[in-house]
mmCIF file of C-alpha atoms in Angstrom:
data_model
loop_
_atom_site.group_PDB
_atom_site.id
_atom_site.type_symbol
_atom_site.label_atom_id
_atom_site.label_comp_id
_atom_site.label_asym_id
_atom_site.label_seq_id
_atom_site.Cartn_x
_atom_site.Cartn_y
_atom_site.Cartn_z
ATOM 1 C CA LYS A 51 0.000 0.000 0.000
ATOM 2 C CA ALA A 52 1.504 3.312 -1.030
ATOM 3 C CA GLY A 53 2.132 5.812 1.727
ATOM 4 C CA VAL A 54 1.340 9.498 1.883
ATOM 5 C CA THR A 55 2.843 11.246 -1.137
ATOM 6 C CA GLN A 56 3.833 14.884 -1.052
ATOM 7 C CA THR A 57 4.952 16.895 -4.053
ATOM 8 C CA PRO A 58 7.237 18.573 -4.710
ATOM 9 C CA ARG A 59 9.909 17.452 -2.234
ATOM 10 C CA TYR A 60 11.852 20.678 -2.482
ATOM 11 C CA LEU A 61 10.822 24.164 -3.485
ATOM 12 C CA ILE A 62 12.618 27.494 -3.601
ATOM 13 C CA LYS A 63 10.633 30.707 -3.788
ATOM 14 C CA THR A 64 11.236 34.409 -3.193
ATOM 15 C CA ARG A 65 9.454 36.750 -0.821
ATOM 16 C CA GLY A 66 6.068 37.897 -2.030
ATOM 17 C CA GLN A 67 5.424 34.894 -4.250
ATOM 18 C CA GLN A 68 2.802 32.269 -3.581
ATOM 19 C CA VAL A 69 3.167 28.498 -3.486
ATOM 20 C CA THR A 70 0.949 25.423 -3.686
ATOM 21 C CA LEU A 71 1.894 22.122 -2.090
ATOM 22 C CA SER A 72 0.188 18.833 -2.837
ATOM 23 C CA CYS A 73 -0.606 15.788 -0.716
ATOM 24 C CA SER A 74 -2.042 12.437 -1.781
ATOM 25 C CA PRO A 75 -3.194 10.415 1.245
ATOM 26 C CA ILE A 76 -2.995 6.683 1.691
ATOM 27 C CA SER A 77 -5.649 4.974 -0.415
ATOM 28 C CA GLY A 78 -8.905 4.867 1.528
ATOM 29 C CA HIS A 79 -7.901 7.573 3.988
ATOM 30 C CA ARG A 80 -10.319 10.452 4.107
ATOM 31 C CA SER A 81 -8.743 12.829 6.604
ATOM 32 C CA VAL A 82 -5.741 14.993 5.769
ATOM 33 C CA SER A 83 -3.839 17.270 8.140
ATOM 34 C CA TRP A 84 -1.020 19.683 7.494
ATOM 35 C CA TYR A 85 1.835 20.649 9.817
ATOM 36 C CA GLN A 86 4.672 23.140 9.630
ATOM 37 C CA GLN A 87 8.049 22.105 11.051
ATOM 38 C CA THR A 88 10.739 24.673 11.824
ATOM 39 C CA PRO A 89 13.830 24.490 14.067
ATOM 40 C CA GLY A 90 12.518 27.272 16.287
ATOM 41 C CA GLN A 91 8.825 26.444 16.638
ATOM 42 C CA GLY A 92 8.936 22.709 16.101
ATOM 43 C CA LEU A 93 5.878 20.951 14.694
ATOM 44 C CA GLN A 94 2.781 23.112 14.511
ATOM 45 C CA PHE A 95 -0.671 22.139 13.299
ATOM 46 C CA LEU A 96 -1.950 24.112 10.322
ATOM 47 C CA PHE A 97 -5.330 22.648 9.393
ATOM 48 C CA GLU A 98 -7.280 19.480 8.885
ATOM 49 C CA TYR A 99 -9.702 18.384 6.195
ATOM 50 C CA PHE A 100 -12.275 15.631 6.116
ATOM 51 C CA SER A 101 -14.819 15.058 3.366
ATOM 52 C CA GLU A 102 -13.688 18.193 1.543
ATOM 53 C CA THR A 103 -14.418 20.379 4.580
ATOM 54 C CA GLN A 104 -11.958 22.117 6.839
ATOM 55 C CA ARG A 105 -12.675 20.697 10.284
ATOM 56 C CA ASN A 106 -9.952 22.251 12.376
ATOM 57 C CA LYS A 107 -7.503 25.108 12.036
ATOM 58 C CA GLY A 108 -4.324 26.037 13.859
ATOM 59 C CA ASN A 109 -3.087 29.470 14.758
ATOM 60 C CA PHE A 110 -1.706 30.638 11.419
ATOM 61 C CA PRO A 111 -2.459 33.797 9.418
ATOM 62 C CA GLY A 112 -4.950 33.808 6.587
ATOM 63 C CA ARG A 113 -2.096 33.627 4.049
ATOM 64 C CA PHE A 114 -2.135 29.901 4.739
ATOM 65 C CA SER A 115 -5.063 28.117 3.161
ATOM 66 C CA GLY A 116 -5.937 24.690 1.940
ATOM 67 C CA ARG A 117 -8.531 22.535 0.314
ATOM 68 C CA GLN A 118 -9.429 18.908 -0.159
ATOM 69 C CA PHE A 119 -10.781 17.308 -3.280
ATOM 70 C CA SER A 120 -13.396 14.590 -3.672
ATOM 71 C CA ASN A 121 -10.657 11.956 -4.039
ATOM 72 C CA SER A 122 -9.249 13.090 -0.639
ATOM 73 C CA ARG A 123 -6.156 14.649 -2.169
ATOM 74 C CA SER A 124 -5.295 17.939 -0.544
ATOM 75 C CA GLU A 125 -3.442 21.099 -1.425
ATOM 76 C CA MET A 126 -2.196 23.892 0.753
ATOM 77 C CA ASN A 127 -1.439 27.370 -0.486
ATOM 78 C CA VAL A 128 0.704 30.070 1.026
ATOM 79 C CA SER A 129 0.399 33.547 -0.429
ATOM 80 C CA THR A 130 2.702 36.544 -0.078
ATOM 81 C CA LEU A 131 5.571 34.403 1.137
ATOM 82 C CA GLU A 132 7.760 35.642 3.982
ATOM 83 C CA LEU A 133 11.235 34.526 5.013
ATOM 84 C CA GLY A 134 9.721 32.944 8.116
ATOM 85 C CA ASP A 135 7.662 30.591 5.984
ATOM 86 C CA SER A 136 10.792 28.588 5.234
ATOM 87 C CA ALA A 137 10.014 25.203 6.728
ATOM 88 C CA LEU A 138 9.314 21.559 6.178
ATOM 89 C CA TYR A 139 5.591 21.146 5.482
ATOM 90 C CA LEU A 140 4.254 17.749 6.455
ATOM 91 C CA CYS A 141 1.016 16.166 5.423
ATOM 92 C CA ALA A 142 -0.604 13.362 7.416
ATOM 93 C CA SER A 143 -3.580 11.173 6.589
ATOM 94 C CA SER A 144 -5.983 9.142 8.722
ATOM 95 C CA PRO A 145 -8.683 6.668 7.783
ATOM 96 C CA GLY A 146 -11.387 8.795 9.346
ATOM 97 C CA TRP A 147 -12.002 11.808 11.507
ATOM 98 C CA GLY A 148 -11.815 10.842 15.129
ATOM 99 C CA ILE A 149 -9.531 11.361 18.039
ATOM 100 C CA ASN A 150 -8.443 7.715 18.156
ATOM 101 C CA GLN A 151 -7.236 7.715 14.547
ATOM 102 C CA PRO A 152 -3.461 7.480 14.117
ATOM 103 C CA GLN A 153 -1.879 9.795 11.584
ATOM 104 C CA HIS A 154 0.461 8.608 8.859
ATOM 105 C CA PHE A 155 2.944 11.182 7.601
ATOM 106 C CA GLY A 156 4.493 11.875 4.227
ATOM 107 C CA ASP A 157 8.142 12.847 3.779
ATOM 108 C CA GLY A 158 7.261 16.513 3.484
ATOM 109 C CA THR A 159 7.936 19.423 1.179
ATOM 110 C CA ARG A 160 10.915 21.545 2.132
ATOM 111 C CA LEU A 161 10.151 25.157 1.239
ATOM 112 C CA SER A 162 12.974 27.683 1.180
ATOM 113 C CA ILE A 163 12.264 31.391 0.830
ATOM 114 C CA LEU A 164 15.019 33.627 -0.516
ATOM 115 C CA ALA B 63 -4.543 24.415 26.989
ATOM 116 C CA GLN B 64 -2.730 21.169 26.577
ATOM 117 C CA SER B 65 1.023 21.024 26.055
ATOM 118 C CA VAL B 66 3.800 18.474 25.730
ATOM 119 C CA THR B 67 7.254 18.809 27.266
ATOM 120 C CA GLN B 68 10.138 16.646 26.197
ATOM 121 C CA LEU B 69 12.579 17.067 28.997
ATOM 122 C CA ASP B 70 15.782 16.404 27.055
ATOM 123 C CA SER B 71 16.586 18.062 23.745
ATOM 124 C CA GLN B 72 19.557 15.746 23.127
ATOM 125 C CA VAL B 73 20.389 12.295 24.456
ATOM 126 C CA PRO B 74 23.781 10.790 23.561
ATOM 127 C CA VAL B 75 24.189 7.088 24.264
ATOM 128 C CA PHE B 76 26.506 4.236 23.343
ATOM 129 C CA GLU B 77 25.372 1.328 21.225
ATOM 130 C CA GLU B 78 23.723 -1.520 23.157
ATOM 131 C CA ALA B 79 23.065 0.722 26.164
ATOM 132 C CA PRO B 80 19.512 1.307 27.428
ATOM 133 C CA VAL B 81 17.809 4.626 26.804
ATOM 134 C CA GLU B 82 14.834 6.568 28.142
ATOM 135 C CA LEU B 83 13.364 9.601 26.417
ATOM 136 C CA ARG B 84 11.151 11.575 28.741
ATOM 137 C CA CYS B 85 7.806 13.143 27.928
ATOM 138 C CA ASN B 86 5.367 14.976 30.175
ATOM 139 C CA TYR B 87 2.034 16.366 29.124
ATOM 140 C CA SER B 88 -0.293 18.943 30.564
ATOM 141 C CA SER B 89 -4.013 18.439 30.170
ATOM 142 C CA SER B 90 -7.069 18.713 32.355
ATOM 143 C CA VAL B 91 -8.840 15.978 30.440
ATOM 144 C CA SER B 92 -8.000 12.470 29.326
ATOM 145 C CA VAL B 93 -5.567 12.103 26.477
ATOM 146 C CA TYR B 94 -4.319 9.864 23.740
ATOM 147 C CA LEU B 95 -0.513 9.737 23.521
ATOM 148 C CA PHE B 96 1.863 8.984 20.675
ATOM 149 C CA TRP B 97 5.568 8.685 19.971
ATOM 150 C CA TYR B 98 6.885 9.367 16.481
ATOM 151 C CA VAL B 99 10.401 9.050 15.042
ATOM 152 C CA GLN B 100 11.868 11.194 12.290
ATOM 153 C CA TYR B 101 14.944 10.145 10.341
ATOM 154 C CA PRO B 102 16.897 12.775 8.355
ATOM 155 C CA ASN B 103 15.037 14.089 5.334
ATOM 156 C CA GLN B 104 11.990 11.998 6.084
ATOM 157 C CA GLY B 105 8.565 12.432 7.593
ATOM 158 C CA LEU B 106 7.356 11.088 10.917
ATOM 159 C CA GLN B 107 6.858 7.399 11.550
ATOM 160 C CA LEU B 108 4.550 6.189 14.310
ATOM 161 C CA LEU B 109 6.479 4.208 16.930
ATOM 162 C CA LEU B 110 3.631 3.478 19.332
ATOM 163 C CA LYS B 111 0.420 4.860 20.742
ATOM 164 C CA TYR B 112 -1.577 4.764 23.941
ATOM 165 C CA LEU B 113 -5.329 4.970 23.485
ATOM 166 C CA SER B 114 -6.600 2.945 26.446
ATOM 167 C CA GLY B 115 -6.032 -0.320 28.304
ATOM 168 C CA SER B 116 -2.637 -1.505 29.495
ATOM 169 C CA THR B 117 -0.385 1.361 30.495
ATOM 170 C CA LEU B 118 2.678 -0.400 29.049
ATOM 171 C CA VAL B 119 2.649 -0.039 25.322
ATOM 172 C CA LYS B 120 4.956 -1.891 22.960
ATOM 173 C CA GLY B 121 5.862 -0.409 19.612
ATOM 174 C CA ILE B 122 8.045 -1.068 16.632
ATOM 175 C CA ASN B 123 11.828 -1.466 16.612
ATOM 176 C CA GLY B 124 11.896 -2.723 20.213
ATOM 177 C CA PHE B 125 10.601 0.494 21.782
ATOM 178 C CA GLU B 126 8.059 0.632 24.570
ATOM 179 C CA ALA B 127 6.454 3.376 26.632
ATOM 180 C CA GLU B 128 4.591 3.557 29.896
ATOM 181 C CA PHE B 129 1.624 5.804 30.509
ATOM 182 C CA ASN B 130 1.581 7.227 34.020
ATOM 183 C CA LYS B 131 -1.572 9.195 34.643
ATOM 184 C CA SER B 132 -0.630 10.427 38.118
ATOM 185 C CA GLN B 133 2.661 11.824 36.858
ATOM 186 C CA THR B 134 1.227 12.843 33.468
ATOM 187 C CA SER B 135 4.154 11.162 31.772
ATOM 188 C CA PHE B 136 4.678 8.901 28.773
ATOM 189 C CA HIS B 137 8.369 8.023 28.713
ATOM 190 C CA LEU B 138 9.857 6.048 25.842
ATOM 191 C CA ARG B 139 12.353 3.265 26.541
ATOM 192 C CA LYS B 140 14.521 0.786 24.720
ATOM 193 C CA PRO B 141 16.677 -1.771 26.553
ATOM 194 C CA SER B 142 19.467 -1.841 23.962
ATOM 195 C CA VAL B 143 19.891 0.758 21.224
ATOM 196 C CA HIS B 144 21.486 0.420 17.810
ATOM 197 C CA ILE B 145 23.318 2.911 15.641
ATOM 198 C CA SER B 146 20.268 2.898 13.367
ATOM 199 C CA ASP B 147 18.128 4.322 16.189
ATOM 200 C CA THR B 148 19.868 7.683 15.751
ATOM 201 C CA ALA B 149 17.013 10.039 14.900
ATOM 202 C CA GLU B 150 14.710 12.659 16.343
ATOM 203 C CA TYR B 151 11.853 11.484 18.522
ATOM 204 C CA PHE B 152 8.617 13.344 19.102
ATOM 205 C CA CYS B 153 6.016 12.854 21.787
ATOM 206 C CA ALA B 154 2.502 13.982 20.859
ATOM 207 C CA VAL B 155 -0.870 14.278 22.547
ATOM 208 C CA ARG B 156 -4.480 14.482 21.542
ATOM 209 C CA THR B 157 -7.182 15.252 24.100
ATOM 210 C CA PHE B 158 -10.580 13.636 24.472
ATOM 211 C CA ASN B 159 -12.412 16.938 24.251
ATOM 212 C CA GLN B 160 -10.919 18.086 20.981
ATOM 213 C CA ALA B 161 -12.387 17.662 17.552
ATOM 214 C CA GLY B 162 -10.531 15.803 14.878
ATOM 215 C CA THR B 163 -7.137 14.228 14.646
ATOM 216 C CA ALA B 164 -4.755 17.174 15.169
ATOM 217 C CA LEU B 165 -1.712 16.386 17.282
ATOM 218 C CA ILE B 166 0.165 18.629 19.683
ATOM 219 C CA PHE B 167 3.846 17.830 19.581
ATOM 220 C CA GLY B 168 6.738 18.277 21.940
ATOM 221 C CA LYS B 169 9.890 20.001 20.706
ATOM 222 C CA GLY B 170 11.611 16.686 20.058
ATOM 223 C CA THR B 171 14.574 14.761 21.454
ATOM 224 C CA THR B 172 17.585 13.997 19.315
ATOM 225 C CA LEU B 173 18.916 10.528 20.104
ATOM 226 C CA SER B 174 22.533 10.046 19.052
ATOM 227 C CA VAL B 175 23.871 6.505 19.249
ATOM 228 C CA SER B 176 27.603 6.007 18.891
ATOM 229 C CA SER B 177 29.809 2.933 18.873
#
């Protein structure tokens, strides 16, 4: 069974640009969550989608947005990029939406802002 | 608000020695607890989880953890480590009163195993 697939693996952008990251969950998984990982702040929850609806959102500015498609694939978008957005962005999928569901992570997209 | 504290940012240890990575959580309600491992340039891999039942939880790669409700701890242990266990380890919590699957992570512990 294929794992969580994130594309691209690496991305370099400049300040002010926007970026879209993609996540394909494990087949059959319907919940997708996104996390930002930085050396200073560690792993922080961005948002979570289930059945194409955002169910939960972390404490990030509105420049960070996402969506989920009918096939459960998800994208996250960051507009007006800032230097501080440089991070590893991790996507995780779960079979359903419930607090006892374990999350399975992809290898992440490393975003560097110049 | 709930939080997770990993008491050691770095743990150096020799191969075949035992190791304990400490994790404490803060929550006024019941929790689910997880340990994840992250190897360089990779995502997080679930080592083990505590949802309910026995407080001693066995995971992959010979790791185990014990849930201690009175001390609000969930320490990770391995009786004999290998060089290949060198990685970063994250403790995470999810509370019963939250919606969804979002995890709150500790800052991580870097385990360095040398020969």
